[in-house]
Structures are given as C-alpha cells and as structure tokens.
CSV table of C-alpha atoms in Angstrom, one decimal:
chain,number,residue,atom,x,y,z
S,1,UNK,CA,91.8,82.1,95.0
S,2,UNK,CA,94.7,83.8,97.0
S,3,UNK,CA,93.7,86.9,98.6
S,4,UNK,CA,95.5,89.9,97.2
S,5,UNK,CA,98.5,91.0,99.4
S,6,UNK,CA,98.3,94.7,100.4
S,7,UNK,CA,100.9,96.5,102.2
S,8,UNK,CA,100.0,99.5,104.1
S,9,UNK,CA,102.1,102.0,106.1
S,10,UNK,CA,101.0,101.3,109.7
S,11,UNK,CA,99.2,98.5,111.6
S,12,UNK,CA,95.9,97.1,111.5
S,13,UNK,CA,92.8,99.9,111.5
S,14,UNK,CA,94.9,102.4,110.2
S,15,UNK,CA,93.6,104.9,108.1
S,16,UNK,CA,95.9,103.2,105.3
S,17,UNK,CA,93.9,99.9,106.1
S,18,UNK,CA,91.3,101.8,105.6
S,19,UNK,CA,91.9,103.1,101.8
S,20,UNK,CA,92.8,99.5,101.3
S,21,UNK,CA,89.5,98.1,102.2
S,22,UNK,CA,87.8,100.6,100.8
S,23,UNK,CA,89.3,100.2,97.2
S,24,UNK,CA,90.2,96.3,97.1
S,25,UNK,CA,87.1,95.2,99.7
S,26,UNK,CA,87.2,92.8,102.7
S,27,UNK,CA,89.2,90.1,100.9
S,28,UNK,CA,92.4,91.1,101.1
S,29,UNK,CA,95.6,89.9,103.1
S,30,UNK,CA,97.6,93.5,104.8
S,31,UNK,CA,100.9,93.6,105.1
S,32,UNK,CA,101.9,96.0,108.1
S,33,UNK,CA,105.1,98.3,107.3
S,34,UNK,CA,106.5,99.9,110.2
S,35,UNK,CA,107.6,103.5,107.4
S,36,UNK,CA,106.3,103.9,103.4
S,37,UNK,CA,109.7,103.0,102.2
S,38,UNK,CA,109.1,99.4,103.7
S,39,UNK,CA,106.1,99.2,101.8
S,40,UNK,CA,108.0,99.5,98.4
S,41,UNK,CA,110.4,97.1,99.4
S,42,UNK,CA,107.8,94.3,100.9
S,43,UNK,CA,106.2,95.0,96.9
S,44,UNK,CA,109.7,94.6,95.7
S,45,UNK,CA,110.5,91.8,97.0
S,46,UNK,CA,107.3,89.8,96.5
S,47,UNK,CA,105.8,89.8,99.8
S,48,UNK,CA,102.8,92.2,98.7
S,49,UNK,CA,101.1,92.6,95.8
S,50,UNK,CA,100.3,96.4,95.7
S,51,UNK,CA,101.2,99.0,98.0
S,52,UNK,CA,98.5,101.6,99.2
S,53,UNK,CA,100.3,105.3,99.7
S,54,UNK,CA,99.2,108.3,101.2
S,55,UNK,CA,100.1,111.1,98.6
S,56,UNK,CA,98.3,114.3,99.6
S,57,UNK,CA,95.9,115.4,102.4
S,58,UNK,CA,93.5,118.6,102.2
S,59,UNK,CA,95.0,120.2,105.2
S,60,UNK,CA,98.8,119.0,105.5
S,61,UNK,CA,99.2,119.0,101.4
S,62,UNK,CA,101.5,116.9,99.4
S,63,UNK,CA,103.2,114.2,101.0
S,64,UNK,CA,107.2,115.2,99.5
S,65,UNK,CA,108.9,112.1,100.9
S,66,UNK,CA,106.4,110.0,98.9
S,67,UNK,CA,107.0,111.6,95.4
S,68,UNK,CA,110.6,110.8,95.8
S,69,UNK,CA,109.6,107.0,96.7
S,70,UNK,CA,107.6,106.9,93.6
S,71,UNK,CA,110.6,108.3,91.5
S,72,UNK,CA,112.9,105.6,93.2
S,73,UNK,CA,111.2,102.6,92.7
S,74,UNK,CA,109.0,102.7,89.5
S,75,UNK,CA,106.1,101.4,90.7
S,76,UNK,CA,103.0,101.4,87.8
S,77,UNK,CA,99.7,103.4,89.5
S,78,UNK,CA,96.3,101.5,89.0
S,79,UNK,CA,94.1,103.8,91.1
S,80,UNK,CA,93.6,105.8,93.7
S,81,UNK,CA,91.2,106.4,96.9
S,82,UNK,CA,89.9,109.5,98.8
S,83,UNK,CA,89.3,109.0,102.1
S,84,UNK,CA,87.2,111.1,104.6
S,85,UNK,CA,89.4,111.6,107.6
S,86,UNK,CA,87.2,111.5,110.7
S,87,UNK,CA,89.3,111.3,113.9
S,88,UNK,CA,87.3,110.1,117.1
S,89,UNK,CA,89.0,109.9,120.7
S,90,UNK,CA,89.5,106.5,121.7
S,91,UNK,CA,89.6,105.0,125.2
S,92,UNK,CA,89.2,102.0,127.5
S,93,UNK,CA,85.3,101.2,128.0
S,94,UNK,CA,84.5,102.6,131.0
S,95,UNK,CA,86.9,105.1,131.3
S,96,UNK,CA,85.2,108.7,132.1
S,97,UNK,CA,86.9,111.9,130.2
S,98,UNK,CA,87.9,113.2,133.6
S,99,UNK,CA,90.1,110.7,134.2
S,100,UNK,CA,92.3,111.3,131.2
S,101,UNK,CA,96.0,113.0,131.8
S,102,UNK,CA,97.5,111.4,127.8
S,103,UNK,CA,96.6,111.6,124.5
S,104,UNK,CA,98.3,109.9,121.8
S,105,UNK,CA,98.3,110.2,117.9
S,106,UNK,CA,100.2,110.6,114.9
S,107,UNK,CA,101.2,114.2,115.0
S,108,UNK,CA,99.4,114.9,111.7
S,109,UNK,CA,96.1,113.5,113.3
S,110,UNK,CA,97.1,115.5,116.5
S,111,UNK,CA,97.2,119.0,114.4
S,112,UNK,CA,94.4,118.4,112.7
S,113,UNK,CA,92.5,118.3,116.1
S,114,UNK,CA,94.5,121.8,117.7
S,115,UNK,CA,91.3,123.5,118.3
S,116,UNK,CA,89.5,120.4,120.2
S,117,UNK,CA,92.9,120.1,122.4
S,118,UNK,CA,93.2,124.3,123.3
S,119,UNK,CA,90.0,123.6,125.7
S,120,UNK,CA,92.1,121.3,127.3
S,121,UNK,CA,95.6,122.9,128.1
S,122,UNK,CA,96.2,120.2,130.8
S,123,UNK,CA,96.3,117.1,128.5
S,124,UNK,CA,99.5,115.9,127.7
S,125,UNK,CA,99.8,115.6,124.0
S,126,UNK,CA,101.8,112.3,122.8
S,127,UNK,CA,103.3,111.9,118.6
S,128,UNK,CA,103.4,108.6,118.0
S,129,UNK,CA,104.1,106.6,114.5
S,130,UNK,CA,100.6,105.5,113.7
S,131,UNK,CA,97.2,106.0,114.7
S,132,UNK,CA,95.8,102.7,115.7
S,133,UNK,CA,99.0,102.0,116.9
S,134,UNK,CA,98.0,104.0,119.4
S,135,UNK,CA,94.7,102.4,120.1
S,136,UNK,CA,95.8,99.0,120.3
S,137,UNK,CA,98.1,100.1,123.0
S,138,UNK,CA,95.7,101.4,125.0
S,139,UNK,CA,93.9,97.9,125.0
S,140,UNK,CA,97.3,96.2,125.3
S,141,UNK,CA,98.7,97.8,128.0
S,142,UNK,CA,94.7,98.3,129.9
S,143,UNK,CA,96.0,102.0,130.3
S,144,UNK,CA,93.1,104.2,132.1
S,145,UNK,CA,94.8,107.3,131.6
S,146,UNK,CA,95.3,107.3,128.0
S,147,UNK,CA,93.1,108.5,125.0
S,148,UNK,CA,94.0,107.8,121.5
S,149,UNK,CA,93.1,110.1,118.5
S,150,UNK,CA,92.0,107.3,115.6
S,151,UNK,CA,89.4,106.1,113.3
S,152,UNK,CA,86.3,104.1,113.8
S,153,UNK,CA,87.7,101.2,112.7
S,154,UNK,CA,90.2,101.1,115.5
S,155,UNK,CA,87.6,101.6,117.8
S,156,UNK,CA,85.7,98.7,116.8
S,157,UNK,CA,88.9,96.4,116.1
S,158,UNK,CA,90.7,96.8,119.9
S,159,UNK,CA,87.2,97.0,121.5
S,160,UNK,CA,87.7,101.0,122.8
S,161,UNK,CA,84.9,103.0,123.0
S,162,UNK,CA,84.5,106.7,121.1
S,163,UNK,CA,84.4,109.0,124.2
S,164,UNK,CA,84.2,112.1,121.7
S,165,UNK,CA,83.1,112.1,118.0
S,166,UNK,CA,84.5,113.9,115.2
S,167,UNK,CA,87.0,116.2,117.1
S,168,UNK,CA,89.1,117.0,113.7
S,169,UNK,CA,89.1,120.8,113.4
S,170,UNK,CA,88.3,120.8,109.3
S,171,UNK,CA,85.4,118.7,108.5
S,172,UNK,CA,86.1,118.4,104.8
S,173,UNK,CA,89.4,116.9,105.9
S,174,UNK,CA,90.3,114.1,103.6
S,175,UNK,CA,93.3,112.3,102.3
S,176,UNK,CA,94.5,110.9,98.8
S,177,UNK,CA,95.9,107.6,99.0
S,178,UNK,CA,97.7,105.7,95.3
S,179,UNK,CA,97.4,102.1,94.6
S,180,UNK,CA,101.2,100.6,93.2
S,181,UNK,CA,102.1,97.3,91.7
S,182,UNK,CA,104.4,96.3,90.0
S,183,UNK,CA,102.6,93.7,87.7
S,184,UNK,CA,103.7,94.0,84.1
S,185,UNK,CA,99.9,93.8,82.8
S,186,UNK,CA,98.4,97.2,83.6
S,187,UNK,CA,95.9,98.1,81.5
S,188,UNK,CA,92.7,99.7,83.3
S,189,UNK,CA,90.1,99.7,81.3
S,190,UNK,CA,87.6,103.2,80.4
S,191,UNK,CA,90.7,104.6,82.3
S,192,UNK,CA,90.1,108.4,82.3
S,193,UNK,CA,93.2,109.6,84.6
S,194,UNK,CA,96.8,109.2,84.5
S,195,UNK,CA,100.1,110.6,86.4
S,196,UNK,CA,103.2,111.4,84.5
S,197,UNK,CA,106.6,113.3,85.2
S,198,UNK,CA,108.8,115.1,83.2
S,199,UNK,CA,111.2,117.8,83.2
S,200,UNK,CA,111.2,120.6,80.8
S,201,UNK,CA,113.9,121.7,78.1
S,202,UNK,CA,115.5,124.9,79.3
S,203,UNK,CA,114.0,126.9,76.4
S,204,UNK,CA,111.7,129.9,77.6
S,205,UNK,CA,108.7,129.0,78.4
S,206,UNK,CA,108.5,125.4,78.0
S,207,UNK,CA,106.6,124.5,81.4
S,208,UNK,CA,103.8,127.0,80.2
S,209,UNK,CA,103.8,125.4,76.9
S,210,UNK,CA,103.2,121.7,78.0
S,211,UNK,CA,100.7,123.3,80.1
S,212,UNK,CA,99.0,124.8,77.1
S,213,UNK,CA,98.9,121.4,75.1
S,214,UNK,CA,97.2,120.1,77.8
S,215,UNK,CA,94.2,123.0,77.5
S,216,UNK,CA,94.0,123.1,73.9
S,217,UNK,CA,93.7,119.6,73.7
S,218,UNK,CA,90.5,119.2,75.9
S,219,UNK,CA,92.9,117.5,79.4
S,220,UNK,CA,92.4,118.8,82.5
S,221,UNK,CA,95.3,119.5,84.7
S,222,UNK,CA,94.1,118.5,88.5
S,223,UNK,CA,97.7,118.6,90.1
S,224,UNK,CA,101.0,119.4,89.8
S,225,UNK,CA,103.6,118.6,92.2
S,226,UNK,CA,107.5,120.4,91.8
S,227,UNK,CA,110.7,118.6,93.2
S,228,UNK,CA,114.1,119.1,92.9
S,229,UNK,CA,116.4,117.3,90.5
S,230,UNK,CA,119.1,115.5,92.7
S,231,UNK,CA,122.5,117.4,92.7
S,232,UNK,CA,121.3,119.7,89.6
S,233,UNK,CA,120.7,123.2,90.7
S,234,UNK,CA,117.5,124.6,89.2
S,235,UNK,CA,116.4,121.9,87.6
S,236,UNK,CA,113.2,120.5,88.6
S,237,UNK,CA,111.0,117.1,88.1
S,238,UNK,CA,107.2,117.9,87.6
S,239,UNK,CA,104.5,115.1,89.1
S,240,UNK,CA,101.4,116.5,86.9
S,241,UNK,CA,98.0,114.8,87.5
S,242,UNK,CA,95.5,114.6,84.1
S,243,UNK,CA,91.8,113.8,83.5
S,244,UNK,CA,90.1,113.5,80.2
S,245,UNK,CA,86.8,112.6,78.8
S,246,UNK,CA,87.6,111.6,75.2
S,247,UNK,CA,91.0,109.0,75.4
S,248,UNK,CA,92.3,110.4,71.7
S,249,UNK,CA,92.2,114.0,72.9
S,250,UNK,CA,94.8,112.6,76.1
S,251,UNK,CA,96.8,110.6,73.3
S,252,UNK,CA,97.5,113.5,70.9
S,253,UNK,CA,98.5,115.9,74.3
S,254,UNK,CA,101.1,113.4,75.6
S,255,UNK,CA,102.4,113.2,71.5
S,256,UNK,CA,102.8,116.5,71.6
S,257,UNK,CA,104.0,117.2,75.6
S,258,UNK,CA,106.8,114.3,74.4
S,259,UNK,CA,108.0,117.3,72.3
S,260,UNK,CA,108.9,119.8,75.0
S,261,UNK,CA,109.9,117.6,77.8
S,262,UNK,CA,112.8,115.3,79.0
S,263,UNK,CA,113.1,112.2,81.4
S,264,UNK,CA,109.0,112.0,80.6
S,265,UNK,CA,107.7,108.9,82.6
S,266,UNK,CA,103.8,107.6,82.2
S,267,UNK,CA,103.4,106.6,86.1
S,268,UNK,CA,100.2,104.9,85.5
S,269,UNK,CA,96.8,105.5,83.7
S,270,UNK,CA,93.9,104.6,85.6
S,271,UNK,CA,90.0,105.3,86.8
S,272,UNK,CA,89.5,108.4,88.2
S,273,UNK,CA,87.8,107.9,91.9
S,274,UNK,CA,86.9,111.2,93.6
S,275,UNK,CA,84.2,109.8,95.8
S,276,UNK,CA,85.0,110.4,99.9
C-alpha cells in the first residue's frame, strides 16, 4: 500500500511534521512546502494527499492568512491535532553555551521564548522561515556560533544536541493544526465536531440568533473566527467551530441555522481530538 502523501508547511522535523506524525503515524510520505499556500496547491494538483495547517496557537491566536486559504480552496476537514509546543535550544554537539553569539527561529517560536532571551541581551536574535530549517543549517553549514530554537524532533533528526530545555515562556503553549483533503468520500465516522461558515442576513440580531439555535439545541460553540467579506464593507464571513454529543440534536441546529444565514458552507465534520 502507498504511503499517504502529506504536505506540511516547512521542512523535515517541523512542528508541522510533527502534527502529521502525530495524527497519520510513521507511515507517511511529507511533502515539504516552502509557505501554506503551496501546500493547497501541492493537494491541488495531486502531489499530496492531505495538507496539515496550523490554524490557531494558545499564545499567537488565530492564524488570519489561513482562514482565507481555507475559503479559497475548498478543501473538506477530516480532523484536527493539538500539539504541545516545547521549544528546546539547539546546537552543534560540543558546542559550550558561551560560545554562542546567534540564535535563529521562526519569529513566532522566538517570541514565545522573550523571557529566556532578556537574560541574554548580547545574543543576536535571527527570524527565519521555519524552525528546523534552522537546525539543519546549523549541521549543514558546521556553524559553532549558532543556536537554533526547535523541537526535539529536529534535535534528534540533524544529530544537534539540546543545550537548554524547555525555554518557551508559557508552558501550556500549544498549537491547533487542521487535516484537508480533497477526496470526495468524507464521511468520519462517530464524528462529533464540525466547522462551518456563513454570513448572516442583515436583519437585527441574526448573528445572536444562530448563536441561540446552537444552545437551545444542546451544540457547543468552541470557536468563532470573524473575517471580512472581500470588497463588501461591513459584511463579514463567520468560521464557527461546533461539538455535540447527540448527532440529531447537531442536524436539527444546522436545519435551522440554514434559516438565518447566507453563503453557509459545511467545511468538514469530523472527531473531535483535544488530547496535547
């Protein structure tokens, strides 16, 4: 059997890697995508077979550009991942902390590590695209002055050693990450979750109303996520995350929610996975 084909935003031991692993398991094929819109296209165009996209992180929030990605291509959603974010600083074995004048990261992983680097004013403080990126230049390029902020995984991958654990300032840091495909055949079974968009009819209170159906109707509302309509002043395209125990009670709120809404897309229902 073919291994699945997995695009990811980033290289090899990225945190994106990563969620992959950790929702598909070893057996899997990743495609590295150099920005998250390449990943769409690489699914697009038949070269992966799901895409694996950060959405929201617990300290940065949502992820904007990615909403707007999701919107453009029409991607189903299958499932989802959390992922504990531990960041580690990475350097050639051997390599004493003294001797380190660069760091290098993504400059999310790099502000979520401020306090760590305010002891140490005289390190020069690199933004780079990606994480391991980062790492496996370090081993490339045999620099000695260098440290890398990444995960274990790229530690173990580009043979660096951890010169200090755990440096992220927020230890309940963690990231959400989606699972696209665009296989026709979708249907998760026992799926308790879904993501949908809509926008509202301009009657009064017609957000707070779909809201309502949602409560009275036993669904819980986990997220919701407003963007702005291309080119149409005021109007605005709600991303709304749902749960539900009991899959009739989630059918006869989206009957009714149909009611009160416009543009209303079902993004994908799917298993609810919470665990980090």
């Amino acid at each position: 059997m073919d291994k699945k084909r997995v695009a990811i935003q980033g290289i090899k031991a990225s945190f994106h890697e990563e969620a992959a692993l950790k929702f598909f398991g070893d057996d899997i094929e990743t495609i590295e995508c150099s920005s998250f819109k390449q990943t769409c296209q690489a699914l697009r165009n038949k070269k992966a077979d799901y895409v694996v996209m950060a959405i929201e992180n617990s300290i940065a929030g949502s992820l904007l550009p990615n909403y707007t990605l999701l919107r453009d291509y029409h991607f189903s959603i299958i499932g989802e991942v959390y992922l504990r974010i531990q960041l580690h600083l990475l350097a050639l074995p051997g390599v004493k902390f003294e001797q380190i004048k660069n760091v290098e990261s993504h400059p999310i992983a790099i502000r979520q590590c401020i306090d760590f680097f305010d002891e140490y004013p005289h390190l020069n403080i690199k933004e780079s695209t990606d994480t391991a990126a980062c790492a496996k230049r370090i081993r490339d390029e045999q620099l000695t002055d260098t440290v890398a902020i990444a995960n274990q995984l790229a530690a173990k991958l580009y043979n660096l050693e951890i010169l200090e654990r755990r440096i992220e300032s927020n230890k309940k840091n963690y990231t959400r990450f989606l699972i696209l495909t665009d296989h026709k055949e979708t249907d998760i079974p026992g799926a308790n979750k879904a993501s949908i968009s809509f926008q509202t009819t301009d009657e009064v209170g017609s957000l707070a109303k779909v809201l309502n159906i949602f409560a009275e109707n036993e669904v819980n509302l986990t997220k919701i996520q407003s963007m702005p309509v291309l080119g149409r002043r005021n109007e605005y395209n709600f991303y709304v995350d749902v749960e539900w125990d009991k899959t009739a009670h989630y059918q006869e709120a989206i009957s009714k929610v149909l009611r009160h809404t416009v543009n209303f897309t079902l993004m994908g229902e799917y298993l609810k996975n919470d665990r980090v």
